[in-house]
Amino acid sequence: MDLLRSEPMQLVQLIIPIESAQRSISYLGDLGLFQFKDLNEDKSPFQQTYASQVKRCGEMSRKLRLFKEQMKKANISPSTWSTRDGSIDLEKLEVKLAELEAELIEINSNNEKLQHTYNELIEYKLVLEKVGEFFSSAQISAATRQRELEVQQPSVEGSIDCPLLMEQETTAYPVKQIKLGFITGLVTREKSIPFERILFRATRGNVFLKQAVVEHHVLDPLSGEKVHKNVFIIFYSGERVKSKINKICDAFGANRYPFSDDLSKQFEMMTEVSERVVELKTTIDVGLLHRSNLLQTIGYKFEQWNLLLQKEKSIYHILNMLNINVTKKCLLAEGWCPVFATSQIQKTLMRATMDCNSQVEAIVQVLQTNELPPTYFCTNIFTSSFQEIIDAYGIAKYQEANPGVYTIITFPFLFAVMFGDWGHGICLLLATLYFIINEKKFYCQKLGDILEMVFGGRYIIMMMALFSIYTGLIYNEFFSIPFELFGQSAYGCRDPTCRDATTIGLVKVRDTYPFGVDPKWHGTRSELPFLNSLKMKMSILLGVSQMNLGIILSYYNAKYFENNINIWHQFVPQIIFLNSLFGYLSLLIIVKWCTGSQADLYHVMIYMFLSPTDDLGENQLFVGQKLLQVILLLLALVSVPWMLLPKPFLLKKQHQERHKSQSYSLIYNVDDPLESKSHGIHKNHQEFDFSEVFVHQLIHTIEFVLGAVSNTASYLRLWALR
């Protein structure tokens, strides 16, 4: 009966010496059979005894999260095969993490500075190349133009005796030559057109802008992102225009770099920048290699450190739930544990005392209480996954019947009703057996989210596969192909010379197929109506059976707690209501199968409510059916107020009888100390709220009546999904 009901629980008080408290909590956590109560609920987190230790653990967790983020960026995954080092404690781990964090931050800072400088040099090199090409092409064009003018000048001078007007103007009004300044840099390609427009408007067209496209991506020094950029050179005249251009460049995020129009200086700058780029590249590669080695070292120990830190943090959280006695140098703990675990807890505390070389042993005391204990189910490797499914919907109350026992069969079987193919079932079984055989290997590995979910539910999937093979044999489907596994089909062609049995028809020539659906049904015209009728009615039978199982479990709960009110005013009307309607429908389905009748069950059930006294005619399946339907309908109608009305009044009467004696009290003297105690008990007496109980019962009744209809319809999904 251990699986059927939760384990008997008891409230236990532990008196633990301070010197062995941490080790005791650690060992109790490994045992997993003690649930601590928080004795310091009124204290804020800052007032707790071990708040500083929790803060230290939080700071170390922050460092581990930093390491994890850095490893993720470097595509380094934590190792799952690291050996556990028992010599590492919290103090050593704190020092180690601080050193690693400081080293990692320093490496990242240096790497960012070097990368920033490297990106600037790459951009500077592009500026030198593109602007140098512009100046060289301009010089070539000017030299060509000069040669053309020199060729044309002698012929002009020979034909004209007087000087040219331009020369006369030059000699008459000498003009001082003005040298133009220029600014070079890079701007993102998306902003190049707005950049050019703003320059033109701000300077009123008194600048000359030349841009060159950079074919490949460029790492921006500020953002570190790869972007497309254009190299630009802006010629201007005047300091005010220069100031405007610099402000516009700052607004557009354009990086400016110096450039000389002297060819020799350009060559020197290009050589120097190229050498500097090579040196920085080598330095950055060495830094990244050192950073990768450091992260790999951290990744080898990361899981071990993370597990140790989580354990220590949990221990200090538990220690903050205990009361501390400074004078006696001990901690007082209270919690729940199964009755069978008392000896194990005592042995665990004794082992912790011996390991800490403490002179005082921990004390275990069982307390008497009226509190409702928590629910604890003993599970094993097979039943734990089924129990988790039940707990996801709701945890049973203390000592109530555990639905998880029945779920071991019902859950995979209902899945198999929908899945139903023994070919797919075999494939699913082989995949599951692989996980089960190698479960020790997979326990030691860190699996992905989906694979971990599949591995955790491997026994559920195994049961699903086994039931799928069974239902697949019933449906006679192997990858949707029928086989004559249990003999020949009972049907044959009406005409021995026929070839197309689907059009001419089939006749029964042998005994009924011994197991499952006859293979001749597959591919015939009547396959869909026949199988739909079969599976729809089978779904109703399964649904009504499972709902009856749930009501029967409520009877066993009421009987176990000796609650006669729930037996007579909850279980009995519920079982009558459900079986008067849907139990009767299940009976009609079985009778129709056995007799081969052509009665319309839809018509029978609908007119059972609309006109129960009318003649059934050809829809009558057995003698006395009309009288039985009237009786069942009356029972269903009576069971609804039966569920609703008696229970609240009986609970009120029971409460009044239970607390009847508290309405009388003895006369005490003024100085009698027991008077205050008596008044205290009377004040703690819980009042009975009849309206609340009645509303709760009303909701429960409506929920059951509507749920009986909707749940029966919901089981038709088994047929729909099939």
XYZ file of C-alpha atoms in Angstrom:
722
model
C 0.000 0.000 0.000
C 3.032 2.330 -0.090
C 2.242 3.396 -3.640
C -1.505 3.735 -3.133
C -1.302 6.264 -0.292
C 1.278 8.799 0.814
C 3.757 7.920 3.530
C 2.829 8.576 7.200
C 4.536 11.816 8.209
C 5.627 13.210 11.563
C 6.776 16.583 12.845
C 10.338 16.357 14.151
C 12.446 18.799 16.140
C 16.225 18.776 15.692
C 18.701 20.322 18.139
C 22.000 20.643 16.233
C 25.315 21.983 17.601
C 26.561 25.028 15.714
C 29.931 23.463 14.862
C 28.247 20.571 13.015
C 25.207 22.467 11.669
C 26.494 23.015 8.140
C 27.634 19.416 7.726
C 24.339 18.126 9.189
C 22.219 20.189 6.782
C 24.387 19.020 3.890
C 23.961 15.349 4.799
C 20.217 15.767 5.361
C 19.946 17.381 1.925
C 21.724 14.416 0.364
C 19.312 12.085 2.183
C 16.292 14.001 0.858
C 13.822 12.827 3.515
C 13.440 15.950 5.674
C 11.393 19.075 4.876
C 12.393 22.055 7.027
C 9.923 24.606 8.376
C 10.820 28.278 8.332
C 11.023 29.407 11.962
C 12.117 32.948 10.989
C 9.289 34.067 8.737
C 8.977 37.377 10.572
C 12.606 38.329 9.880
C 13.710 40.199 6.770
C 16.546 38.752 4.675
C 18.985 41.283 6.140
C 18.184 40.262 9.715
C 18.909 36.585 9.188
C 21.920 34.983 10.839
C 23.674 33.804 7.716
C 22.799 36.754 5.469
C 26.459 37.567 4.843
C 27.186 34.003 3.701
C 24.220 34.081 1.335
C 25.498 37.386 -0.052
C 28.938 35.831 -0.603
C 27.363 32.943 -2.463
C 25.381 35.398 -4.582
C 28.549 37.274 -5.482
C 30.287 34.045 -6.490
C 27.232 33.071 -8.547
C 27.575 36.372 -10.386
C 31.178 35.515 -11.243
C 30.151 32.090 -12.508
C 27.473 33.703 -14.698
C 30.151 36.014 -16.083
C 32.346 33.016 -16.888
C 29.416 31.251 -18.552
C 28.645 34.271 -20.751
C 32.283 34.539 -21.780
C 32.458 30.823 -22.576
C 29.281 31.095 -24.627
C 30.764 33.976 -26.658
C 33.927 31.933 -27.222
C 31.916 28.797 -28.193
C 33.361 26.833 -25.279
C 30.976 24.489 -23.463
C 31.529 23.427 -19.833
C 32.956 19.945 -19.495
C 30.707 17.273 -17.973
C 33.494 14.752 -17.353
C 35.450 16.697 -14.761
C 36.428 14.796 -11.652
C 35.184 16.124 -8.339
C 37.784 17.633 -6.068
C 36.662 17.255 -2.469
C 39.430 19.499 -1.155
C 37.804 22.698 -2.492
C 35.742 24.556 0.099
C 33.866 27.852 -0.063
C 36.796 30.035 1.072
C 39.221 28.561 -1.456
C 36.607 28.778 -4.185
C 35.957 32.451 -3.391
C 39.662 33.309 -3.691
C 40.002 31.260 -6.876
C 36.999 32.888 -8.549
C 38.211 36.375 -7.599
C 41.613 35.701 -9.184
C 40.087 34.262 -12.342
C 37.617 37.153 -12.654
C 40.363 39.762 -12.263
C 42.536 37.991 -14.840
C 39.656 37.571 -17.284
C 38.568 41.208 -16.936
C 42.137 42.385 -17.501
C 42.495 40.194 -20.597
C 39.174 41.434 -21.987
C 40.078 45.056 -21.284
C 43.455 44.758 -23.000
C 41.891 42.879 -25.885
C 39.243 45.583 -26.336
C 41.865 48.325 -26.372
C 44.058 46.440 -28.841
C 41.054 45.599 -31.021
C 39.943 49.230 -30.983
C 43.405 50.375 -32.053
C 43.582 47.626 -34.678
C 40.227 48.661 -36.168
C 41.340 52.298 -36.282
C 44.568 51.329 -38.067
C 42.622 49.255 -40.587
C 40.404 52.256 -41.308
C 43.456 54.532 -41.480
C 45.068 52.162 -43.961
C 41.936 52.260 -46.114
C 41.981 56.071 -46.008
C 45.632 56.138 -47.051
C 44.945 53.774 -49.942
C 41.743 55.340 -51.264
C 42.741 59.012 -50.800
C 46.239 58.274 -52.123
C 44.636 56.873 -55.269
C 42.556 60.048 -55.572
C 45.597 62.336 -55.237
C 47.686 60.261 -57.644
C 44.895 60.226 -60.243
C 44.457 63.995 -59.800
C 48.191 64.606 -60.270
C 48.258 62.447 -63.412
C 45.258 64.318 -64.787
C 46.898 67.703 -64.011
C 50.188 66.659 -65.639
C 48.357 65.535 -68.759
C 46.499 68.819 -68.910
C 49.746 70.753 -68.490
C 51.380 68.918 -71.358
C 48.392 69.642 -73.581
C 48.638 73.361 -72.747
C 52.364 73.416 -73.449
C 51.794 71.870 -76.864
C 49.128 74.450 -77.743
C 50.966 77.525 -76.384
C 53.741 77.996 -79.105
C 51.266 78.082 -81.989
C 49.143 80.667 -80.241
C 52.089 82.918 -79.460
C 53.308 82.781 -83.081
C 50.016 83.971 -84.526
C 49.275 86.818 -82.109
C 51.650 89.685 -81.587
C 49.950 91.244 -78.592
C 49.631 89.538 -75.189
C 46.508 87.665 -74.182
C 43.780 89.391 -72.246
C 44.193 86.906 -69.343
C 47.885 87.680 -69.143
C 47.135 91.407 -69.218
C 44.604 90.993 -66.397
C 47.066 88.955 -64.386
C 49.805 91.503 -64.759
C 47.449 94.358 -64.025
C 45.747 92.851 -60.970
C 47.979 90.279 -59.270
C 45.916 87.819 -57.178
C 47.276 85.983 -54.118
C 47.001 82.151 -54.479
C 44.795 80.409 -51.832
C 45.639 76.889 -50.677
C 42.612 74.625 -49.930
C 42.479 72.476 -46.814
C 41.050 68.976 -46.738
C 39.627 66.460 -44.239
C 39.694 62.693 -44.786
C 37.881 59.861 -43.041
C 35.184 57.177 -43.283
C 31.409 57.306 -42.975
C 28.882 54.462 -43.049
C 27.417 53.824 -46.472
C 23.830 54.254 -45.259
C 24.621 57.781 -44.052
C 26.793 58.832 -46.988
C 23.997 60.523 -48.995
C 22.516 62.483 -46.029
C 26.087 63.338 -45.036
C 26.736 64.867 -48.449
C 23.460 66.826 -48.424
C 24.048 68.300 -44.979
C 27.562 69.345 -45.980
C 26.279 71.073 -49.106
C 23.531 72.942 -47.210
C 25.663 73.899 -44.219
C 28.498 75.310 -46.367
C 26.252 76.584 -49.201
C 28.101 74.471 -51.682
C 31.564 75.875 -50.840
C 33.133 72.456 -50.358
C 34.206 69.694 -52.669
C 33.393 66.123 -51.531
C 34.862 62.990 -53.051
C 33.851 59.477 -51.888
C 35.261 56.021 -52.574
C 33.388 52.803 -51.823
C 35.035 50.146 -49.620
C 34.089 46.787 -51.110
C 34.280 44.615 -47.970
C 32.903 45.062 -44.444
C 34.792 47.187 -41.952
C 34.829 46.723 -38.167
C 33.737 49.975 -36.612
C 36.138 50.938 -33.762
C 33.354 52.280 -31.534
C 30.594 49.680 -31.920
C 32.750 46.730 -32.973
C 30.165 45.731 -35.606
C 30.801 44.949 -39.260
C 29.427 47.701 -41.484
C 29.837 48.996 -45.037
C 31.698 52.311 -45.211
C 32.826 54.915 -47.724
C 36.122 56.788 -47.640
C 35.669 60.536 -48.146
C 37.829 63.605 -48.664
C 36.428 67.117 -48.246
C 38.183 70.205 -49.641
C 37.310 73.479 -47.958
C 38.472 77.037 -47.547
C 38.457 78.851 -44.200
C 38.529 77.895 -40.551
C 34.811 78.484 -40.021
C 33.951 75.986 -42.731
C 36.408 73.520 -41.167
C 34.663 73.844 -37.817
C 31.273 73.174 -39.418
C 32.616 70.117 -41.240
C 34.066 68.666 -38.011
C 30.739 69.095 -36.210
C 28.872 67.403 -39.052
C 31.353 64.519 -39.023
C 30.815 64.095 -35.273
C 27.068 64.117 -35.746
C 27.211 61.380 -38.410
C 29.766 59.267 -36.542
C 32.358 59.732 -39.276
C 35.865 58.808 -38.152
C 38.491 61.357 -39.320
C 42.132 60.541 -39.969
C 45.129 62.771 -40.900
C 46.529 62.697 -44.410
C 49.465 64.432 -46.083
C 49.557 65.562 -49.691
C 53.305 64.870 -49.776
C 54.009 61.596 -51.608
C 57.041 60.726 -49.488
C 55.109 61.228 -46.252
C 52.238 59.158 -47.624
C 54.610 56.290 -48.328
C 56.136 56.541 -44.858
C 52.721 56.597 -43.193
C 51.539 53.594 -45.246
C 54.621 51.579 -44.303
C 54.343 52.479 -40.632
C 50.607 51.657 -40.472
C 51.086 48.298 -42.238
C 53.840 47.269 -39.825
C 51.753 48.383 -36.871
C 48.728 46.368 -38.131
C 50.821 43.189 -38.373
C 52.196 43.688 -34.853
C 48.756 44.320 -33.380
C 47.306 41.285 -35.175
C 49.981 39.059 -33.647
C 49.422 40.560 -30.186
C 45.635 40.136 -30.436
C 45.987 36.499 -31.522
C 48.253 35.769 -28.561
C 45.771 37.449 -26.203
C 42.839 35.493 -27.632
C 44.777 32.249 -27.282
C 45.531 33.044 -23.659
C 41.870 33.932 -23.062
C 40.716 30.697 -24.712
C 43.084 28.628 -22.546
C 41.821 30.399 -19.432
C 38.178 29.778 -20.369
C 38.879 26.124 -21.119
C 40.444 25.782 -17.681
C 37.359 27.391 -16.151
C 35.044 25.192 -18.245
C 36.758 22.047 -16.984
C 35.839 22.938 -13.386
C 32.705 25.023 -14.052
C 30.073 22.336 -13.368
C 31.846 21.254 -10.200
C 32.071 24.837 -8.910
C 28.479 25.573 -9.874
C 27.203 22.465 -8.093
C 29.257 23.236 -4.981
C 28.030 26.835 -4.932
C 24.371 25.885 -5.368
C 24.696 23.358 -2.568
C 26.364 25.833 -0.208
C 23.784 28.503 -1.004
C 20.952 26.063 -0.294
C 22.590 25.067 2.990
C 22.763 28.685 4.169
C 19.160 29.286 3.120
C 18.141 26.332 5.293
C 20.309 27.561 8.170
C 18.492 30.900 8.006
C 15.243 29.001 8.616
C 16.493 27.711 11.990
C 16.409 29.359 15.402
C 19.798 30.011 16.976
C 20.489 29.722 20.698
C 23.595 31.748 21.493
C 23.962 30.622 25.116
C 23.717 26.903 24.404
C 25.542 27.223 21.061
C 23.031 25.161 19.133
C 20.420 25.510 16.389
C 16.764 24.530 16.684
C 15.099 23.094 13.578
C 11.609 21.768 12.883
C 10.408 19.863 9.879
C 8.442 16.972 8.443
C 9.809 13.548 7.630
C 8.345 10.092 6.913
C 8.009 7.838 9.912
C 10.296 5.206 8.414
C 13.094 7.782 7.981
C 13.599 8.499 11.697
C 16.473 6.051 12.098
C 18.110 7.222 8.867
C 17.982 10.847 10.024
C 19.549 9.899 13.372
C 22.371 8.020 11.645
C 22.935 10.947 9.269
C 23.210 13.447 12.139
C 25.559 11.118 14.013
C 27.804 10.834 10.953
C 27.888 14.630 10.624
C 28.860 14.946 14.302
C 31.703 12.451 13.884
C 33.001 14.111 10.708
C 33.102 17.502 12.461
C 34.757 16.038 15.608
C 32.008 17.610 17.672
C 31.705 16.681 21.342
C 27.916 17.173 21.410
C 25.527 15.009 19.426
C 22.380 16.241 17.697
C 19.033 15.443 19.305
C 15.940 14.230 17.435
C 12.507 14.688 19.030
C 9.098 13.804 17.606
C 6.490 16.545 18.206
C 2.724 16.180 18.477
C 0.777 18.595 16.271
C -2.635 19.122 14.678
C -1.174 20.592 11.471
C -1.901 18.852 8.206
C 1.324 17.097 7.133
C 2.681 17.427 3.592
C 2.184 14.670 1.043
C 5.158 12.443 0.272
C 5.086 9.507 -2.134
C 7.911 7.004 -2.312
C 8.870 6.654 -5.974
C 11.481 4.710 -7.860
C 13.150 5.104 -11.220
C 10.082 3.671 -12.967
C 7.228 5.412 -11.140
C 8.839 8.847 -10.673
C 7.986 10.110 -14.164
C 4.343 9.006 -13.847
C 4.126 10.703 -10.448
C 5.464 13.938 -11.931
C 2.625 13.938 -14.477
C 0.061 13.674 -11.673
C 1.810 16.332 -9.566
C 1.726 18.706 -12.536
C -2.097 18.670 -12.368
C -2.389 18.594 -8.585
C -0.903 16.936 -5.531
C -3.164 14.666 -3.502
C -3.900 15.581 0.104
C -2.210 13.774 2.937
C -3.054 10.025 2.950
C -5.421 10.309 -0.028
C -5.387 7.645 -2.731
C -2.639 8.271 -5.248
C -3.872 8.420 -8.875
C -0.283 7.921 -10.052
C -0.576 4.159 -9.506
C -3.399 3.873 -12.044
C -1.764 6.368 -14.398
C 1.033 3.846 -15.000
C -1.485 1.887 -17.074
C -4.162 4.367 -18.164
C -1.892 7.138 -19.487
C 0.174 5.030 -21.953
C -2.861 2.956 -22.906
C -4.949 5.989 -23.881
C -1.988 7.226 -25.895
C -1.808 3.847 -27.621
C -5.514 4.042 -28.501
C -4.669 7.110 -30.589
C -1.241 5.937 -31.831
C -2.226 2.308 -32.584
C 0.352 0.998 -35.074
C 2.561 -1.938 -34.145
C 5.180 -0.989 -36.732
C 5.638 2.466 -35.257
C 5.355 0.934 -31.794
C 8.340 -1.347 -32.449
C 10.441 1.606 -33.648
C 9.468 3.568 -30.533
C 10.281 0.594 -28.309
C 13.749 0.120 -29.835
C 14.587 3.803 -29.379
C 13.424 3.683 -25.758
C 15.355 0.494 -24.997
C 18.511 2.249 -26.188
C 18.014 4.944 -23.531
C 17.177 2.376 -20.840
C 20.181 0.151 -21.560
C 22.586 3.120 -21.607
C 20.942 5.096 -18.802
C 24.102 5.083 -16.633
C 26.012 6.634 -19.512
C 23.359 9.317 -20.117
C 23.131 10.137 -16.397
C 26.731 11.378 -16.485
C 26.224 13.537 -19.580
C 24.622 16.940 -19.950
C 21.850 16.505 -22.504
C 19.901 19.101 -24.431
C 16.411 20.223 -23.463
C 14.525 17.888 -25.810
C 16.855 14.903 -25.320
C 16.762 15.355 -21.545
C 12.959 15.367 -21.602
C 12.904 12.166 -23.677
C 15.446 10.500 -21.406
C 13.506 11.484 -18.271
C 10.317 9.921 -19.667
C 11.942 6.820 -21.140
C 9.817 4.402 -19.087
C 6.630 6.241 -20.026
C 7.595 5.989 -23.693
C 8.420 2.296 -23.225
C 4.922 1.634 -21.855
C 3.449 3.702 -24.688
C 5.357 1.602 -27.209
C 4.217 -1.699 -25.670
C 0.554 -0.663 -25.622
C 0.896 0.751 -29.142
C 2.044 -2.639 -30.353
C -0.992 -4.213 -28.658
C -3.534 -1.727 -30.054
C -1.763 -1.844 -33.428
C -2.380 -5.587 -33.543
C -6.041 -4.943 -32.696
C -6.316 -2.320 -35.462
C -4.264 -4.636 -37.703
C -1.963 -1.840 -38.866
C 1.744 -2.115 -39.584
C 2.767 1.298 -40.938
C -0.899 1.548 -42.075
C -0.672 -1.790 -43.912
C -2.879 -4.759 -42.812
C -1.444 -8.260 -42.354
C -3.120 -11.670 -41.956
C -1.114 -12.559 -38.851
C -3.802 -14.641 -37.141
C -5.112 -16.531 -40.117
C -6.958 -15.802 -43.330
C -9.650 -13.201 -43.664
C -13.229 -14.261 -43.002
C -14.442 -12.513 -46.176
C -13.989 -13.265 -49.824
C -15.309 -12.194 -53.224
C -18.959 -12.795 -53.914
C -18.008 -14.040 -57.391
C -14.889 -16.272 -57.623
C -13.888 -14.501 -60.844
C -14.135 -11.020 -59.394
C -11.015 -8.843 -59.168
C -12.273 -5.672 -57.504
C -13.792 -6.606 -54.172
C -14.436 -2.969 -53.278
C -17.074 -2.574 -56.005
C -18.665 -6.016 -56.284
C -18.765 -6.636 -52.507
C -17.613 -9.231 -50.015
C -19.311 -12.236 -48.439
C -18.332 -14.189 -45.330
C -16.677 -17.447 -46.377
C -14.825 -18.428 -43.158
C -15.053 -18.081 -39.422
C -14.645 -14.670 -37.834
C -11.094 -13.338 -37.767
C -9.728 -14.474 -34.369
C -7.982 -11.276 -33.159
C -8.402 -7.635 -34.100
C -9.861 -6.047 -37.198
C -10.254 -8.256 -40.250
C -7.624 -7.222 -42.851
C -10.281 -7.185 -45.616
C -11.861 -4.077 -44.076
C -8.860 -1.980 -45.136
C -9.471 -0.372 -48.511
C -13.177 -1.206 -48.750
C -15.986 1.283 -49.178
C -17.401 0.501 -45.738
C -14.043 0.749 -43.932
C -14.484 4.325 -42.717
C -18.075 3.995 -41.374
C -17.243 0.670 -39.708
C -14.005 1.795 -38.023
C -15.418 5.205 -37.042
C -18.349 3.557 -35.299
C -16.068 1.048 -33.584
C -13.518 3.579 -32.322
C -16.067 6.205 -31.309
C -18.009 3.742 -29.161
C -14.810 2.277 -27.765
C -13.701 5.793 -26.722
C -16.952 6.311 -24.824
C -16.529 2.982 -23.023
C -12.973 3.849 -22.011
C -13.981 7.332 -20.863
C -16.918 6.154 -18.732
C -14.725 3.448 -17.191
C -12.018 5.928 -16.214
C -14.518 8.408 -14.787
C -16.047 5.626 -12.709
C -12.569 4.774 -11.467
C -12.115 8.340 -10.227
C -15.436 8.249 -8.345
C -14.566 4.884 -6.802
C -11.267 6.343 -5.550
C -13.249 9.084 -3.789
C -15.187 6.314 -2.001
C -11.966 4.706 -0.761
C -10.734 8.124 0.435
C -13.962 8.733 2.358
C -13.868 5.239 3.836
C -10.214 5.608 4.868
C -10.925 8.919 6.669
C -14.247 7.533 8.029
C -16.207 10.344 6.404
C -19.729 8.927 6.028
C -21.093 12.245 4.743
C -18.895 12.045 1.650
C -19.847 8.402 1.125
C -23.619 8.876 1.236
C -23.935 12.410 -0.072
C -21.099 12.602 -2.580
C -20.033 9.180 -3.788
C -23.515 7.603 -4.034
C -25.264 10.433 -5.976
C -22.237 10.873 -8.250
C -22.062 7.203 -9.172
C -25.841 7.168 -9.743
C -25.812 10.294 -11.923
C -22.899 9.167 -14.081
C -24.122 5.633 -14.673
C -27.769 6.604 -15.098
C -26.794 8.550 -18.207
C -23.417 7.534 -19.597
C -23.265 4.139 -17.942
C -26.596 3.401 -19.622
C -25.132 4.602 -22.945
C -22.231 2.189 -22.476
C -24.724 -0.622 -21.808
C -26.587 0.198 -25.027
C -23.334 0.093 -26.988
C -22.463 -3.356 -25.637
C -25.979 -4.707 -26.241
C -25.953 -3.372 -29.803
C -22.614 -5.045 -30.469
C -23.825 -8.362 -29.064
C -27.214 -8.409 -30.815
C -26.221 -6.771 -34.108
C -29.183 -4.373 -33.851
C -29.587 -1.403 -36.194
C -30.948 0.901 -33.478
C -29.931 4.558 -33.553
C -28.311 5.298 -30.198
C -28.328 9.060 -30.848
C -32.109 8.934 -31.161
C -32.433 6.820 -28.013
C -30.356 9.158 -25.811
C -31.890 12.396 -27.122
C -35.504 11.315 -26.752
C -34.761 9.810 -23.363
C -34.739 13.443 -22.149
C -37.193 15.067 -24.580
C -39.987 12.459 -24.530
C -39.197 9.585 -22.167
C -42.740 8.118 -22.394
C -42.836 7.757 -26.224
C -42.622 4.385 -27.925
C -39.079 3.383 -28.958
C -40.182 1.451 -32.015
C -37.321 -0.073 -33.963
C -34.804 1.550 -31.587
C -35.778 -0.830 -28.764
C -32.859 -3.111 -27.911
C -34.345 -5.197 -25.092
C -37.574 -5.754 -23.206
C -38.350 -3.188 -20.510
C -36.035 -0.586 -21.996
C -38.664 2.190 -21.825
C -39.328 1.636 -18.106
C -35.622 1.418 -17.367
C -34.973 4.721 -19.129
C -37.661 6.499 -17.086
C -36.218 5.122 -13.834
C -32.657 6.107 -14.771
C -33.779 9.594 -15.770
C -35.548 10.093 -12.432
C -32.484 8.825 -10.555
C -30.261 11.261 -12.452
C -32.602 14.161 -11.638
C -32.811 13.197 -7.955
C -29.037 12.797 -7.580
C -28.375 16.498 -8.383
C -30.164 17.971 -5.321
C -28.874 14.971 -3.362
C -25.334 16.175 -4.038
C -26.179 19.810 -3.356
C -28.431 20.126 -0.285
C -27.778 17.543 2.482
C -24.014 17.901 2.862
C -23.845 21.601 3.976
C -26.592 21.094 6.592
C -25.003 17.902 7.914
C -21.618 19.592 8.162
C -23.189 22.446 10.125
C -24.858 20.002 12.493
C -21.646 18.037 12.911
C -19.733 21.220 13.701
C -22.275 22.315 16.310
C -22.173 18.945 18.064
C -18.388 18.895 18.030
C -18.087 22.315 19.675
C -21.224 22.153 21.797
C -19.312 21.897 25.059
C -17.368 25.080 24.351
C -20.518 27.168 24.768
C -20.353 26.417 28.516
C -17.549 27.521 30.781
C -16.730 27.187 34.492
C -16.688 30.133 36.846
C -13.114 30.972 37.825
C -11.704 33.305 40.413
C -10.198 36.541 39.252
C -6.752 35.405 40.249
C -7.068 31.993 38.604
C -4.494 31.771 35.807
C -6.487 29.135 33.965
C -9.214 31.625 33.151
C -7.173 33.370 30.539
C -6.254 30.033 29.001
C -9.922 29.021 28.772
C -10.821 32.299 27.122
C -7.927 31.856 24.731
C -9.204 28.459 23.631
C -12.706 29.822 23.146
C -11.385 32.675 21.042
C -9.377 30.298 18.861
C -12.566 28.353 18.111
C -13.096 28.436 14.353
C -16.554 29.614 13.328
C -18.569 27.662 10.749
C -19.464 29.743 7.692
C -22.553 28.031 6.261
C -22.817 30.317 3.221
C -19.249 29.601 2.197
C -19.741 25.841 2.550
C -22.996 25.969 0.585
C -21.471 27.994 -2.255
C -18.514 25.600 -2.383
C -20.885 22.624 -2.597
C -22.924 24.372 -5.284
C -19.809 24.940 -7.381
C -18.730 21.342 -6.851
C -22.154 20.033 -7.940
C -22.316 22.183 -11.069
C -18.754 21.257 -11.946
C -19.483 17.542 -11.647
C -22.714 17.660 -13.677
C -21.232 19.700 -16.489
C -17.932 17.834 -16.272
C -19.648 14.491 -16.710
C -20.999 15.669 -20.068
C -17.896 17.536 -21.258
C -15.446 14.859 -20.132
C -17.390 12.151 -21.970
C -17.276 14.276 -25.109
C -13.564 14.917 -24.534
C -12.836 11.195 -24.684
C -14.059 11.277 -28.272
C -10.676 12.851 -29.047
C -9.289 9.338 -28.804
C -11.397 8.496 -31.845
C -10.821 11.843 -33.577
C -7.029 11.705 -33.274
C -6.991 8.075 -34.334
